[in-house]
Amino acid sequence: MIMIVFSLGLCFGSFIHVAYYRFSSEQSLFEYFRAICFNRSRCPSCQHLLTVWQLIPVLSWLILKRRCYYCFCKITYRCIIVEIIVAIIFMAIFLHRGIDFKSIFLMLLACYFLLLGMIDFQYYLLPNFFTQPLMWLGVLCAFFQLFNHSLSDAMIGILFGYLLLKIPAMLFYLITKNHGLGQGDIKLFAAFGAWVSYQSLPILLIIASLLGIVYFLFLRYVLNNKSLKFIPFGPFLLMSGYCFFYIL
């Protein structure tokens, strides 16, 4: 069973990488959906259509020795890294919780958060068509009492989460005339409020902030990236938020 879960993780990881690669900041939701579901996979260098065996997660990457079968251009490491990360997450959840409704939910959520984090790292953007469904799904789950979170708790959490980031962001802009936080970060944090108690949101924010600070200091002083001025906050909110989702 563990090998089945691991293999499923590899397949989902491959899909996440495709979804990330085909994202564009100018796309509508419909255009993005069409790009993912109806476009055949091609080599990014020579644009040759790839066959089924060339898309097998990890195995095809190893057989092809990290090169395109047609033009011999190197294939990015990112693809296999994403596949293995998702497979490890799936396997870890299975070993810890077995297979039940919440395990499947956590596996899918990990894919969702990983894709969103990768997009934010690349584009400094958290699209509304990613953050808003998370909020409304939380409201629906609260309405049907699927987790220990009532509908009133969800609505209070959304409002509290939104204001907890919106007010400091507005004050920062009034003082510096610079945007310290993007609207996507604020909406994502508000969406978390639909799932976790409003009392937990400040803790979630502190953990995310600490993760972001450590990452910034690592890039600035260990990797000596002196030109670095800002980093995306969304990936660290997602990592912190996932920990809270796990213990729901």
Short mmCIF file of C-alpha atoms in Angstrom, two decimals, residues 61-244:
data_model
loop_
_atom_site.label_atom_id
_atom_site.label_comp_id
_atom_site.label_asym_id
_atom_site.label_seq_id
_atom_site.Cartn_x
_atom_site.Cartn_y
_atom_site.Cartn_z
CA TRP A 61 13.81 11.69 -15.98
CA LEU A 62 16.36 9.01 -15.03
CA ILE A 63 16.09 7.04 -18.29
CA LEU A 64 16.54 10.19 -20.36
CA LYS A 65 19.46 11.23 -18.14
CA ARG A 66 17.91 14.65 -17.62
CA ARG A 67 17.82 15.45 -21.34
CA CYS A 68 15.07 15.85 -23.92
CA TYR A 69 14.69 12.75 -26.08
CA TYR A 70 14.53 14.89 -29.23
CA CYS A 71 16.78 17.94 -28.83
CA PHE A 72 18.97 16.73 -25.92
CA CYS A 73 18.49 19.98 -23.98
CA LYS A 74 18.74 19.55 -20.21
CA ILE A 75 15.55 19.08 -18.20
CA THR A 76 15.22 21.18 -15.06
CA TYR A 77 15.78 19.60 -11.64
CA ARG A 78 12.64 21.34 -10.43
CA CYS A 79 10.37 18.72 -11.99
CA ILE A 80 11.82 15.72 -10.15
CA ILE A 81 12.20 17.71 -6.90
CA VAL A 82 8.49 18.61 -6.88
CA GLU A 83 7.49 15.02 -7.67
CA ILE A 84 9.61 13.61 -4.84
CA ILE A 85 8.48 16.25 -2.33
CA VAL A 86 4.80 15.48 -2.96
CA ALA A 87 5.45 11.72 -2.84
CA ILE A 88 7.23 12.08 0.53
CA ILE A 89 4.38 14.21 1.91
CA PHE A 90 1.80 11.64 0.78
CA MET A 91 3.81 8.81 2.31
CA ALA A 92 4.34 10.69 5.59
CA ILE A 93 0.62 11.43 5.94
CA PHE A 94 -0.23 7.80 5.17
CA LEU A 95 2.27 6.46 7.72
CA HIS A 96 1.06 8.86 10.40
CA ARG A 97 -2.70 8.80 9.82
CA GLY A 98 -3.48 5.92 7.48
CA ILE A 99 -6.14 6.50 4.82
CA ASP A 100 -9.31 8.33 5.81
CA PHE A 101 -11.20 11.46 4.76
CA LYS A 102 -8.85 13.83 6.54
CA SER A 103 -5.73 12.12 5.19
CA ILE A 104 -6.97 12.56 1.62
CA PHE A 105 -7.91 16.16 2.41
CA LEU A 106 -4.40 16.85 3.77
CA MET A 107 -2.75 15.27 0.73
CA LEU A 108 -4.78 17.37 -1.68
CA LEU A 109 -4.25 20.46 0.45
CA ALA A 110 -0.48 19.90 0.37
CA CYS A 111 -0.60 19.88 -3.44
CA TYR A 112 -2.75 23.01 -3.47
CA PHE A 113 -0.47 24.89 -1.08
CA LEU A 114 2.70 23.76 -2.85
CA LEU A 115 1.41 25.00 -6.20
CA LEU A 116 0.30 28.31 -4.71
CA GLY A 117 3.64 28.75 -2.92
CA MET A 118 5.62 28.06 -6.11
CA ILE A 119 3.53 30.60 -8.03
CA ASP A 120 4.07 33.24 -5.34
CA PHE A 121 7.83 32.60 -5.28
CA GLN A 122 7.98 33.07 -9.05
CA TYR A 123 5.46 35.85 -9.67
CA TYR A 124 4.93 37.51 -6.25
CA LEU A 125 1.26 36.83 -6.84
CA LEU A 126 -1.52 34.92 -5.08
CA PRO A 127 -4.41 34.84 -7.58
CA ASN A 128 -7.95 35.35 -6.34
CA PHE A 129 -9.06 32.15 -8.06
CA PHE A 130 -6.76 30.27 -5.68
CA THR A 131 -7.38 32.08 -2.39
CA GLN A 132 -11.13 32.68 -2.61
CA PRO A 133 -12.14 29.01 -3.12
CA LEU A 134 -10.11 28.16 -0.01
CA MET A 135 -12.15 30.65 1.99
CA TRP A 136 -15.54 29.54 0.65
CA LEU A 137 -14.68 25.88 1.11
CA GLY A 138 -13.87 26.67 4.74
CA VAL A 139 -17.24 28.38 5.13
CA LEU A 140 -19.03 25.35 3.64
CA CYS A 141 -17.15 22.93 5.89
CA ALA A 142 -18.05 25.08 8.90
CA PHE A 143 -21.70 25.20 7.80
CA PHE A 144 -21.88 21.40 7.58
CA GLN A 145 -19.79 20.95 10.75
CA LEU A 146 -17.16 18.81 9.01
CA PHE A 147 -14.51 20.07 11.42
CA ASN A 148 -14.64 21.49 14.93
CA HIS A 149 -15.41 24.96 13.60
CA SER A 150 -18.86 26.58 13.52
CA LEU A 151 -20.13 28.94 10.85
CA SER A 152 -19.94 31.90 13.23
CA ASP A 153 -16.35 30.95 14.08
CA ALA A 154 -15.52 30.91 10.37
CA MET A 155 -17.06 34.33 9.71
CA ILE A 156 -15.33 35.88 12.72
CA GLY A 157 -12.05 34.27 11.67
CA ILE A 158 -12.30 35.64 8.13
CA LEU A 159 -12.96 39.18 9.35
CA PHE A 160 -10.29 39.01 12.06
CA GLY A 161 -7.72 37.52 9.69
CA TYR A 162 -8.38 40.16 7.07
CA LEU A 163 -8.11 43.08 9.50
CA LEU A 164 -5.07 41.61 11.25
CA LEU A 165 -3.03 42.09 8.08
CA LYS A 166 -4.99 44.83 6.31
CA ILE A 167 -4.63 47.46 9.05
CA PRO A 168 -0.82 47.13 9.43
CA ALA A 169 -0.48 47.06 5.62
CA MET A 170 -2.44 50.31 5.33
CA LEU A 171 -0.42 51.98 8.09
CA PHE A 172 2.84 50.85 6.49
CA TYR A 173 1.76 52.32 3.16
CA LEU A 174 0.69 55.63 4.74
CA ILE A 175 4.08 55.98 6.43
CA THR A 176 6.42 54.71 3.70
CA LYS A 177 4.33 55.00 0.50
CA ASN A 178 5.42 51.42 -0.24
CA HIS A 179 3.38 48.23 -0.18
CA GLY A 180 4.69 45.95 2.55
CA LEU A 181 2.07 43.26 1.92
CA GLY A 182 0.21 42.25 -1.20
CA GLN A 183 -3.56 41.89 -1.31
CA GLY A 184 -3.09 38.20 -2.03
CA ASP A 185 -1.33 37.69 1.31
CA ILE A 186 -4.17 39.44 3.12
CA LYS A 187 -6.86 37.42 1.35
CA LEU A 188 -4.99 34.17 1.96
CA PHE A 189 -4.73 34.95 5.67
CA ALA A 190 -8.43 35.80 5.77
CA ALA A 191 -9.14 32.44 4.11
CA PHE A 192 -7.23 30.70 6.90
CA GLY A 193 -9.64 32.34 9.33
CA ALA A 194 -12.44 30.25 7.83
CA TRP A 195 -10.64 27.11 8.97
CA VAL A 196 -8.80 27.82 12.22
CA SER A 197 -9.93 29.69 15.33
CA TYR A 198 -9.31 33.42 15.34
CA GLN A 199 -7.27 32.96 18.52
CA SER A 200 -4.82 30.82 16.53
CA LEU A 201 -4.32 33.35 13.74
CA PRO A 202 -1.75 35.54 15.57
CA ILE A 203 0.31 32.41 16.33
CA LEU A 204 0.07 31.32 12.70
CA LEU A 205 1.23 34.80 11.64
CA ILE A 206 4.17 34.80 14.06
CA ILE A 207 5.38 31.41 12.82
CA ALA A 208 5.09 32.54 9.19
CA SER A 209 6.96 35.76 9.98
CA LEU A 210 9.79 33.89 11.70
CA LEU A 211 10.10 31.51 8.75
CA GLY A 212 10.23 34.48 6.38
CA ILE A 213 12.86 36.26 8.49
CA VAL A 214 15.07 33.16 8.61
CA TYR A 215 14.77 32.75 4.84
CA PHE A 216 15.57 36.43 4.22
CA LEU A 217 18.62 36.36 6.51
CA PHE A 218 19.84 33.16 4.86
CA LEU A 219 19.66 34.69 1.40
CA ARG A 220 21.07 38.04 2.50
CA TYR A 221 23.97 36.96 4.68
CA VAL A 222 24.72 33.30 3.97
CA LEU A 223 24.24 33.41 0.19
CA ASN A 224 25.43 37.05 0.20
CA ASN A 225 22.52 38.36 -1.87
CA LYS A 226 22.97 42.02 -0.95
CA SER A 227 20.54 43.26 -3.59
CA LEU A 228 17.61 41.42 -1.96
CA LYS A 229 15.02 43.89 -0.70
CA PHE A 230 11.86 41.85 -0.28
CA ILE A 231 10.59 38.29 -0.43
CA PRO A 232 7.17 36.74 -1.06
CA PHE A 233 5.30 36.19 2.20
CA GLY A 234 2.71 33.77 0.84
CA PRO A 235 4.89 30.61 0.91
CA PHE A 236 5.58 31.10 4.62
CA LEU A 237 1.92 31.73 5.39
CA LEU A 238 1.15 28.52 3.52
CA MET A 239 3.75 26.49 5.45
CA SER A 240 2.56 27.84 8.78
CA GLY A 241 -1.09 27.44 7.79
CA TYR A 242 -0.59 23.84 6.73
CA CYS A 243 0.67 22.96 10.21
CA PHE A 244 -2.56 24.32 11.68
#
